Short mmCIF file of C-alpha atoms and ligand atoms in Angstrom, two decimals:
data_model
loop_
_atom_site.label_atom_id
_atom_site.label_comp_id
_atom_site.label_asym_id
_atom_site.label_seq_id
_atom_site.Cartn_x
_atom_site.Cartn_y
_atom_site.Cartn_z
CA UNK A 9 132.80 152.45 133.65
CA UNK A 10 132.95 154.40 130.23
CA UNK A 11 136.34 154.21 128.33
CA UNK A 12 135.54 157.65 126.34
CA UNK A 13 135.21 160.80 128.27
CA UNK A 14 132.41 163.28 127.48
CA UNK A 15 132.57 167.03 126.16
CA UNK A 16 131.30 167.94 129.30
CA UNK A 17 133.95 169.90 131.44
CA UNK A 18 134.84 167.80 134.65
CA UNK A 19 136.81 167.74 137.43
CA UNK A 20 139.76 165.84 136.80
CA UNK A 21 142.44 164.78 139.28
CA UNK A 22 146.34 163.10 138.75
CA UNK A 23 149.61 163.10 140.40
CA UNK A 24 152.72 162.20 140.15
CA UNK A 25 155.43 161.44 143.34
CA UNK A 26 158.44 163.83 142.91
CA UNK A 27 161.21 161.86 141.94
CA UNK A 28 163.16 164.90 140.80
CA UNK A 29 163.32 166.43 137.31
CA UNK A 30 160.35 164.89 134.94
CA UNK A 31 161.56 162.30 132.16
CA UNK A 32 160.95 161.62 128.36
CA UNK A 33 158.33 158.72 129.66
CA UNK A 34 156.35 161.11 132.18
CA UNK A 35 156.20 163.58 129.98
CA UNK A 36 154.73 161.80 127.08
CA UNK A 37 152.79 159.43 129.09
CA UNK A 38 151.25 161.56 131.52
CA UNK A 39 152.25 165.10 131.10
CA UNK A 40 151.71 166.15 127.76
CA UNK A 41 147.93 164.80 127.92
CA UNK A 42 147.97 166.78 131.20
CA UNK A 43 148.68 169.91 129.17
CA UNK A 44 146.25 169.23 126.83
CA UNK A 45 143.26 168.41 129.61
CA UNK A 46 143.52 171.62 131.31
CA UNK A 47 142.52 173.19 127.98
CA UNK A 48 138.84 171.61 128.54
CA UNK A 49 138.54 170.84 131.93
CA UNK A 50 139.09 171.71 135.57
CA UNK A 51 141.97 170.05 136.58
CA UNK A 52 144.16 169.51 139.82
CA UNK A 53 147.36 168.56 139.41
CA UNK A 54 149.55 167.23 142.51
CA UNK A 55 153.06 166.33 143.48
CA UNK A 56 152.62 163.28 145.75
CA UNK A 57 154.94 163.58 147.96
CA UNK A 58 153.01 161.82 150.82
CA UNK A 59 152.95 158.67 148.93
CA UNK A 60 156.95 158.95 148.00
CA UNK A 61 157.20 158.10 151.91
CA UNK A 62 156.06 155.07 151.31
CA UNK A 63 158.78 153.61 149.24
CA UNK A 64 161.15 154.82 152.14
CA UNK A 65 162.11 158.26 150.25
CA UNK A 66 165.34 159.65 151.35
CA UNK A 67 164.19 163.32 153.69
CA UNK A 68 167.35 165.01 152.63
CA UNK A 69 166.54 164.70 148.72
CA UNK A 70 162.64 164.83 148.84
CA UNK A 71 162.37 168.50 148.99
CA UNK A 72 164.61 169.14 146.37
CA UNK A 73 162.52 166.03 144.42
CA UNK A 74 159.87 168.25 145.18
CA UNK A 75 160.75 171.07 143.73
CA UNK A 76 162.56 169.64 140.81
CA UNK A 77 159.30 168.43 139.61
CA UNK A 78 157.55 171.11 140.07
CA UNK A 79 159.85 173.01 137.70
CA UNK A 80 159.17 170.37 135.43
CA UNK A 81 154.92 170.60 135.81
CA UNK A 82 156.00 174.43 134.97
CA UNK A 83 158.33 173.93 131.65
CA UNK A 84 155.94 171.36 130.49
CA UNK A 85 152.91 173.87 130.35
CA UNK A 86 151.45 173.10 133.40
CA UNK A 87 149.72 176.31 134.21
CA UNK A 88 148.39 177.75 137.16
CA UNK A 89 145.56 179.57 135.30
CA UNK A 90 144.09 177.19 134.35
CA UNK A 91 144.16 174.21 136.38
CA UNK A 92 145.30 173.67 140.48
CA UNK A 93 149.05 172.90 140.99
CA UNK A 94 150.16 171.98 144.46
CA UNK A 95 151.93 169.81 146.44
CA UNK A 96 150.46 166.75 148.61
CA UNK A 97 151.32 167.17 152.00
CA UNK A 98 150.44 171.19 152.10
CA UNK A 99 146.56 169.32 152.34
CA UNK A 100 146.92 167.63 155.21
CA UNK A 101 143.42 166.30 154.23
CA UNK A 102 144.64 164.15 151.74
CA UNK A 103 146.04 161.65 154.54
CA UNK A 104 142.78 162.58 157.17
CA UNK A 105 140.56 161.25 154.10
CA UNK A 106 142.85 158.10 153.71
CA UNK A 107 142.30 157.42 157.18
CA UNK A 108 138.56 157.83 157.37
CA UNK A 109 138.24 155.61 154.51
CA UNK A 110 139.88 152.88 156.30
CA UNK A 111 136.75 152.33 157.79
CA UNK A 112 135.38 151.30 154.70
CA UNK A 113 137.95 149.58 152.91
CA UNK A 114 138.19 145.16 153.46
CA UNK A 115 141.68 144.56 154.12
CA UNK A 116 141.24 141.23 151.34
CA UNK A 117 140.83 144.00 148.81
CA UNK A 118 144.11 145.95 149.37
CA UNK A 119 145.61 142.39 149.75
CA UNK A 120 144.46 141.20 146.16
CA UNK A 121 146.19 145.29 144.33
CA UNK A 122 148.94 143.60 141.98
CA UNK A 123 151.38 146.41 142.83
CA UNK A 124 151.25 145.59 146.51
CA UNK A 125 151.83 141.72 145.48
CA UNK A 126 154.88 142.84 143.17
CA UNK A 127 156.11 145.37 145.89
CA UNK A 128 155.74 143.33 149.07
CA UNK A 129 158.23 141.01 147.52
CA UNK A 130 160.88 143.48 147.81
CA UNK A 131 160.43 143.46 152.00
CA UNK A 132 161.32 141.43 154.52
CA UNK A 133 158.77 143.45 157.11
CA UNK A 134 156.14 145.04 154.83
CA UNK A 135 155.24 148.33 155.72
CA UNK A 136 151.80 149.18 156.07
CA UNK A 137 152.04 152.10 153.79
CA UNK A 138 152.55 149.64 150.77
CA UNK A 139 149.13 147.45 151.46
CA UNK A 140 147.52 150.86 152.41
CA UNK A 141 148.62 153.06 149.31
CA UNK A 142 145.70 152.73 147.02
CA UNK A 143 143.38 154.25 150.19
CA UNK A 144 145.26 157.45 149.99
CA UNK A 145 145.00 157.35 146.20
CA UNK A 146 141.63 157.02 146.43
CA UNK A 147 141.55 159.69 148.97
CA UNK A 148 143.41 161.74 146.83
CA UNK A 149 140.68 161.58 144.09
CA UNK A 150 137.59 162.05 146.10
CA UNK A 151 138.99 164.43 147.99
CA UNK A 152 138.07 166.94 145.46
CA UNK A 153 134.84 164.85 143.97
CA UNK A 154 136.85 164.55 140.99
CA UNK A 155 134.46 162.86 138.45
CA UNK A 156 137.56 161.45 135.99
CA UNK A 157 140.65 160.42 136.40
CA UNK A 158 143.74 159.99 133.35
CA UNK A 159 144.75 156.13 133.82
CA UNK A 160 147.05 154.01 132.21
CA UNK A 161 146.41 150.83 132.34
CA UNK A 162 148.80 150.27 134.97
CA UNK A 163 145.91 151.63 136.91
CA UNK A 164 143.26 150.59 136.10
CA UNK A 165 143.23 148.32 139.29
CA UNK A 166 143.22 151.13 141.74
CA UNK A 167 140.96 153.31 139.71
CA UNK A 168 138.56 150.29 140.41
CA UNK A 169 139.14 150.48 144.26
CA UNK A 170 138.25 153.73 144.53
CA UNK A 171 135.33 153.52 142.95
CA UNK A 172 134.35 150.73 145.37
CA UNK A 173 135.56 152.96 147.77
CA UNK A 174 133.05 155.78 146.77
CA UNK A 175 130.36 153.18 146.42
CA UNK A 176 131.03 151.48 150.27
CA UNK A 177 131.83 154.83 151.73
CA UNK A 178 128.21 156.46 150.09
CA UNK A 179 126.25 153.09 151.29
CA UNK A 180 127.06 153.69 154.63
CA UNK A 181 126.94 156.51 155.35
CA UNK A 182 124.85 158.44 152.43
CA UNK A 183 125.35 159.31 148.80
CA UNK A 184 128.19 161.73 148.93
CA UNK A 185 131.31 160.62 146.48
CA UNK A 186 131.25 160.73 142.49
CA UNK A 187 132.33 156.93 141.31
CA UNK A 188 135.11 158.92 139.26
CA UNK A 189 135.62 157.31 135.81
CA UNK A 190 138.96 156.35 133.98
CA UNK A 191 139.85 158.63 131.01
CA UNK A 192 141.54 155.54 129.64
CA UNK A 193 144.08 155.85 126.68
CA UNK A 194 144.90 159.51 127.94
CA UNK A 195 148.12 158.47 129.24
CA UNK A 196 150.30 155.20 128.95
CA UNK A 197 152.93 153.39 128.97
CA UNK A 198 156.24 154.42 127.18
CA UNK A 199 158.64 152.13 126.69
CA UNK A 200 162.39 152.81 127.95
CA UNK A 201 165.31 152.78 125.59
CA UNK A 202 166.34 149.72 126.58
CA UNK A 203 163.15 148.27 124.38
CA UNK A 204 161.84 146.22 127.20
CA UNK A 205 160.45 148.08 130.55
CA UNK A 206 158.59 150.96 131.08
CA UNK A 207 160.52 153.99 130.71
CA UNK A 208 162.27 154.76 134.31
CA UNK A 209 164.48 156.99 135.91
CA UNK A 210 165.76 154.33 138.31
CA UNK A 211 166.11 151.75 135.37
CA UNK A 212 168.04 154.29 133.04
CA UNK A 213 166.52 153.62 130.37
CA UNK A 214 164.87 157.46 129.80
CA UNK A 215 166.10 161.12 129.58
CA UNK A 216 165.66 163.79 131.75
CA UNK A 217 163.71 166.40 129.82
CA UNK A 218 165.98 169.14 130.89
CA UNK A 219 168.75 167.67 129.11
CA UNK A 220 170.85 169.34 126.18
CA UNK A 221 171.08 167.81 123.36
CA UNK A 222 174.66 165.87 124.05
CA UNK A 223 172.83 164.40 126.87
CA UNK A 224 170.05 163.38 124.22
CA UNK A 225 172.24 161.93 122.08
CA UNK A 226 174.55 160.35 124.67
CA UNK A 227 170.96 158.26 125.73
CA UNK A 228 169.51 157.68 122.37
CA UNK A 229 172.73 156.60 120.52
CA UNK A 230 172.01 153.60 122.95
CA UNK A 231 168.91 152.44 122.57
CA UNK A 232 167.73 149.32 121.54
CA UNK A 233 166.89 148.56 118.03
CA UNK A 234 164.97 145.83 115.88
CA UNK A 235 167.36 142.85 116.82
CA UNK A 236 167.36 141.35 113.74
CA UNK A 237 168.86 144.28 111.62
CA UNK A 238 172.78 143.28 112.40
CA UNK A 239 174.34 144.61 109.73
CA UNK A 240 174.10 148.00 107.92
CA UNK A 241 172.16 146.52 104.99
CA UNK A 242 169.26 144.39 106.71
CA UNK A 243 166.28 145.24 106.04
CA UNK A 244 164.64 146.45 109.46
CA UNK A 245 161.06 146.34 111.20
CA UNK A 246 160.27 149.51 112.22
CA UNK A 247 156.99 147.72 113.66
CA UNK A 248 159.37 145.86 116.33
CA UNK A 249 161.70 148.95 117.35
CA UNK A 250 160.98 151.06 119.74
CA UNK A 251 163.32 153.79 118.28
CA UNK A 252 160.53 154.06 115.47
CA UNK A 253 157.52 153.68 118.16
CA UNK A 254 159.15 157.14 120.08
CA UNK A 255 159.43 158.62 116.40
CA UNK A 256 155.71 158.42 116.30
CA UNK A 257 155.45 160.53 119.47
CA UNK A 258 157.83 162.61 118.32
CA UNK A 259 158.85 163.23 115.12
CA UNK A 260 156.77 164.72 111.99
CA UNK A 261 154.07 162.58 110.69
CA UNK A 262 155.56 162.57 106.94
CA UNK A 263 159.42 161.91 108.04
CA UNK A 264 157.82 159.00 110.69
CA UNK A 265 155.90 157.50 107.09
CA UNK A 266 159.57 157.89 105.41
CA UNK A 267 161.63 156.64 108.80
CA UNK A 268 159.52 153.43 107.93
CA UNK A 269 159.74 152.68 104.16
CA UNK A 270 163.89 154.04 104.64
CA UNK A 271 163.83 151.28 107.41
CA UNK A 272 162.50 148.32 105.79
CA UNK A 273 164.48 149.16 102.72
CA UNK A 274 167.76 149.70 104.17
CA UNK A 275 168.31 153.44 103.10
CA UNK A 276 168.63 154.16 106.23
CA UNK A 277 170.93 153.08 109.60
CA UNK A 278 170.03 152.67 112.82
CA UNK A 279 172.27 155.46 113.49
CA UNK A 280 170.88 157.82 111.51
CA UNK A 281 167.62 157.10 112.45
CA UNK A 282 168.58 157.25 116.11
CA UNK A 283 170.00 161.08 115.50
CA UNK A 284 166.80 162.19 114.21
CA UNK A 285 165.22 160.79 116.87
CA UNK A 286 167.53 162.58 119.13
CA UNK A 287 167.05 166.18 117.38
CA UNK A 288 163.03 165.41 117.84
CA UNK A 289 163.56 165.12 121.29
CA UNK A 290 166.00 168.02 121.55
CA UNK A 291 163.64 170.33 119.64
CA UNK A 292 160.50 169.35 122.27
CA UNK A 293 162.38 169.87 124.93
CA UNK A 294 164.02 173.45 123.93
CA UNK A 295 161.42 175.41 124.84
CA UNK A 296 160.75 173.14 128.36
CA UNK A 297 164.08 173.81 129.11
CA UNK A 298 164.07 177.81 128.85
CA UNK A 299 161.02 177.52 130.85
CA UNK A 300 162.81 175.96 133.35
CA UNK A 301 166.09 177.85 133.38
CA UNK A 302 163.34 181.04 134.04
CA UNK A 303 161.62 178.92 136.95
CA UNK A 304 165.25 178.18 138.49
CA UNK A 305 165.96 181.87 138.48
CA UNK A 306 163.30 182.39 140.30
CA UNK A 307 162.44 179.79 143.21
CA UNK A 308 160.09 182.26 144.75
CA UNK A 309 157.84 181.83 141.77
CA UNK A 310 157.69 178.06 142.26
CA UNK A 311 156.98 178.38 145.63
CA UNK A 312 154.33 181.03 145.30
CA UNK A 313 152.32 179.34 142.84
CA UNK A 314 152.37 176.39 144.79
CA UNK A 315 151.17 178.27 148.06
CA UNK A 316 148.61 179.65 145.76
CA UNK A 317 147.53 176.15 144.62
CA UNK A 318 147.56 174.13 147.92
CA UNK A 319 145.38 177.31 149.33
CA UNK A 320 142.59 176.80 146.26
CA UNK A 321 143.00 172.80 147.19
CA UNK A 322 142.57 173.42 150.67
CA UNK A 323 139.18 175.10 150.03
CA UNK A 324 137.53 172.27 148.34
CA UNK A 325 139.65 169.53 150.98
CA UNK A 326 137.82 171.14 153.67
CA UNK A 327 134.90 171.06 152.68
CA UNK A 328 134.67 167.69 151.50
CA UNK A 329 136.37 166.69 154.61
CA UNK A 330 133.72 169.10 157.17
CA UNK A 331 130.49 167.12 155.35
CA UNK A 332 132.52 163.22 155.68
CA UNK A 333 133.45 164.05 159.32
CA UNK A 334 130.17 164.90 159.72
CA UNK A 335 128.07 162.52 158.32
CA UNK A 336 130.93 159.48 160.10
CA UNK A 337 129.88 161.13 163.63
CA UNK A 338 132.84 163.02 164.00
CA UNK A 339 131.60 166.22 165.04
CA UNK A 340 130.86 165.75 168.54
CA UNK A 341 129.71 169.66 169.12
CA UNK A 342 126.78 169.09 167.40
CA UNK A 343 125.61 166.84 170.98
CA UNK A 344 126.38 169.50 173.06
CA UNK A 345 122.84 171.64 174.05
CA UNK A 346 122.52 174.76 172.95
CA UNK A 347 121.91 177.85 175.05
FE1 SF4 B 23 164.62 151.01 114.24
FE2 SF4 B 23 165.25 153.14 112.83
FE3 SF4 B 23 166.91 151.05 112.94
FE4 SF4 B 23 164.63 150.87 111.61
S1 SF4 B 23 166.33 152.24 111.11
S2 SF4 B 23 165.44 149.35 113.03
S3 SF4 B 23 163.24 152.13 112.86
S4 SF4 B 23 166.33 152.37 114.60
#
C-alpha cells in the first residue's frame, strides 16, 4: 500500500455518521482535507447514517443528526459540483453489498478489528452490527470502486480489511474490486481541549463549528495548557500544549512562530494566548456559519441536493451491485430458456 497519493485524479470515498452539527476536530481532521480533495479528484462524500444504528442511535434524533450534518458538509465547502454528497441509507446498496461480502469475509478477521475489541467491552450481549461494521465500511468503499480512501490512522486497520476484502471477493469470484489505497496523513487525529483524547462531541472536549464566538471562548478559556507553567511568569512549552498545537492549524504562520518564542519567554499568558486562539477559531468559522444560517433558511435546498446526490450514487451502486450479483449466481433469470 502507497502512503503518497498520485496526481492522477481518482475516485475517492469517506464518511462520516451524523452525530449532529460538525465539530472543531471533524472539521480539521477530516473535513477541511475533504474540501481540499474535491478540488483534484472525484469524490463521494456520505453521511453514514446506516452505521450510526449500530451504536444503538436514538430514531427520534437521527434525522435531525442527519440533517445537522449535512448543513455542516454545506458551510464547510462541501460542494455538490464538484464531488457526490448524499446520505447512506438513500443506497440501499450500501447494506446489499455488506451482505454479499459476508460470504467472503472469516469471522477471525472481524474478531481480531481493535475497535470491535474496545467496543464489545461496553456490552453485555454484543450486537452483531459491532463485529460486522468494518464489512459495511468496506462495502461502502467498493461500492463505488473507489481507488483511495482519506485515513487516519485510526483506520488504518479497516482500510486493510477491505482491501482483503477486494482481494478474497476478486479470487473467487473474478477480478472485479480496486484494492483502494489509504491517502494517509490526509486527515488525523485532533486532540480535544482537554489535552488528552481525541477531540469528541460526547467527551466535551471540542466546539461545535456553528458556534459564536462567546461559545468559542466559553470552550477555549478551558482548555488544557502545558502543566508545568503554574504561575504567570513560567516559562512555557509550547511543544507540550495543545493550545499551541491548534494554533498551528489555525492561526497565522508568523503569530504561531511569535505564540512560541512569547511562550517560552513568558511575554505571554496562557490567557492571552488562549483568546487568540479563540478569535482564530471564530474567524474560520464566520463564514461556515453564514453558510449555514443560508442552508437553515432553506431546508429544501439540503434536501434537494441530497436527492440529487443519492440519485448520482445510486447509478454507480447499481451497477456495481448488477455485475457482483451476477458474477455470485444471483441472477437466476439468466437459467431460464429463452424463447
Ligand atoms: Fe500553551 Fe500558549 Fe500557555 Fe504557552 S502561552 S503554555 S502555548 S497556552
Amino acid at each position: 500500500m502507497t502512503d503518497e497519493p498520485t496526481a492522477k485524479r481518482r475516485r475517492i470515498f469517506s464518511g462520516m455518521q451524523p452525530s449532529g452539527e460538525a465539530h472543531l476536530g471533524n472539521f480539521l481532521g477530516a473535513l477541511k482535507p475533504w474540501v481540499e480533495l474535491q478540488e483534484q479528484h472525484d469524490c463521494i462524500w456520505c453521511i453514514v447514517d446506516d452505521h450510526a444504528i449500530t451504536s444503538g442511535s436514538d430514531p427520534k434524533e437521527l434525522p435531525r443528526r442527519t440533517f445537522d450534518l449535512a448543513v455542516s458538509y454545506l458551510a464547510v465547502g462541501l460542494d455538490p459540483e464538484k464531488a457526490i454528497l448524499f446520505v447512506q441509507s438513500d443506497v440501499a446498496e450500501h447494506t446489499e453489498l455488506a451482505w454479499l461480502f459476508n460470504a467472503v469475509t472469516p469471522v477471525g478477521d472481524l474478531e481480531r478489528m481493535t475497535q470491535y475489541k474496545d467496543k464489545s467491552q461496553q456490552f453485555e450481549s454484543v450486537p452483531a452490527g459491532i463485529l460486522n461494521y468494518p464489512i459495511l465500511q468496506a462495502a461502502d468503499i467498493l461500492l463505488y470502486r473507489a481507488d483511495a480512501v482519506p485515513v487516519g490512522e485510526d483506520q488504518r486497520q479497516h482500510l486493510e480489511l477491505t482491501r482483503d476484502i477486494a482481494r478474497k471477493w476478486n479470487a473467487a469470484y473474478g477480478d472485479y474490486f480496486p484494492e483502494p489505497e489509504g491517502l494517509i496523513g490526509t486527515v488525523g487525529r485532533i486532540v480535544g481541549l482537554d489535552g488528552n483524547a481525541k477531540m469528541s462531541k460526547s467527551l466535551g472536549n471540542t466546539v461545535g463549528i456553528l458556534a459564536d464566538p462567546d461559545e468559542i471562548w466559553g470552550r477555549v478559556r478551558t482548555a488544557v495548557t502545558d502543566p508545568q507553567r503554574v504561575k504567570r511568569n513560567d516559562p512555557g512549552r509550547p511543544e507540550v500544549c495543545n493550545v499551541y498545537t491548534l494554533h498551528g492549524h489555525l492561526t497565522d504562520p508568523l503569530r504561531v512562530e511569535e505564540i512560541a518564542d512569547q511562550c517560552r519567554t513568558a511575554e505571554i499568558g496562557c490567557v492571552d494566548c488562549k483568546r487568540i486562539l479563540a478569535e482564530s477559531i471564530s474567524e474560520t468559522f464566520a463564514p461556515m456559519r453564514e453558510r449555514a444560517e443560508h442552508f437553515r433558511r432553506r431546508p429544501d435546498e439540503v434536501r434537494d441536493v441530497l436527492d440529487h446526490g443519492a440519485e448520482r450514487a445510486r447509478a454507480i451502486a447499481r451497477e456495481t451491485i448488477g455485475e457482483v450479483r451476477e458474477r455470485m449466481g444471483l441472477d437466476w433469470r439468466s437459467a431460464v430458456p429463452s424463447g
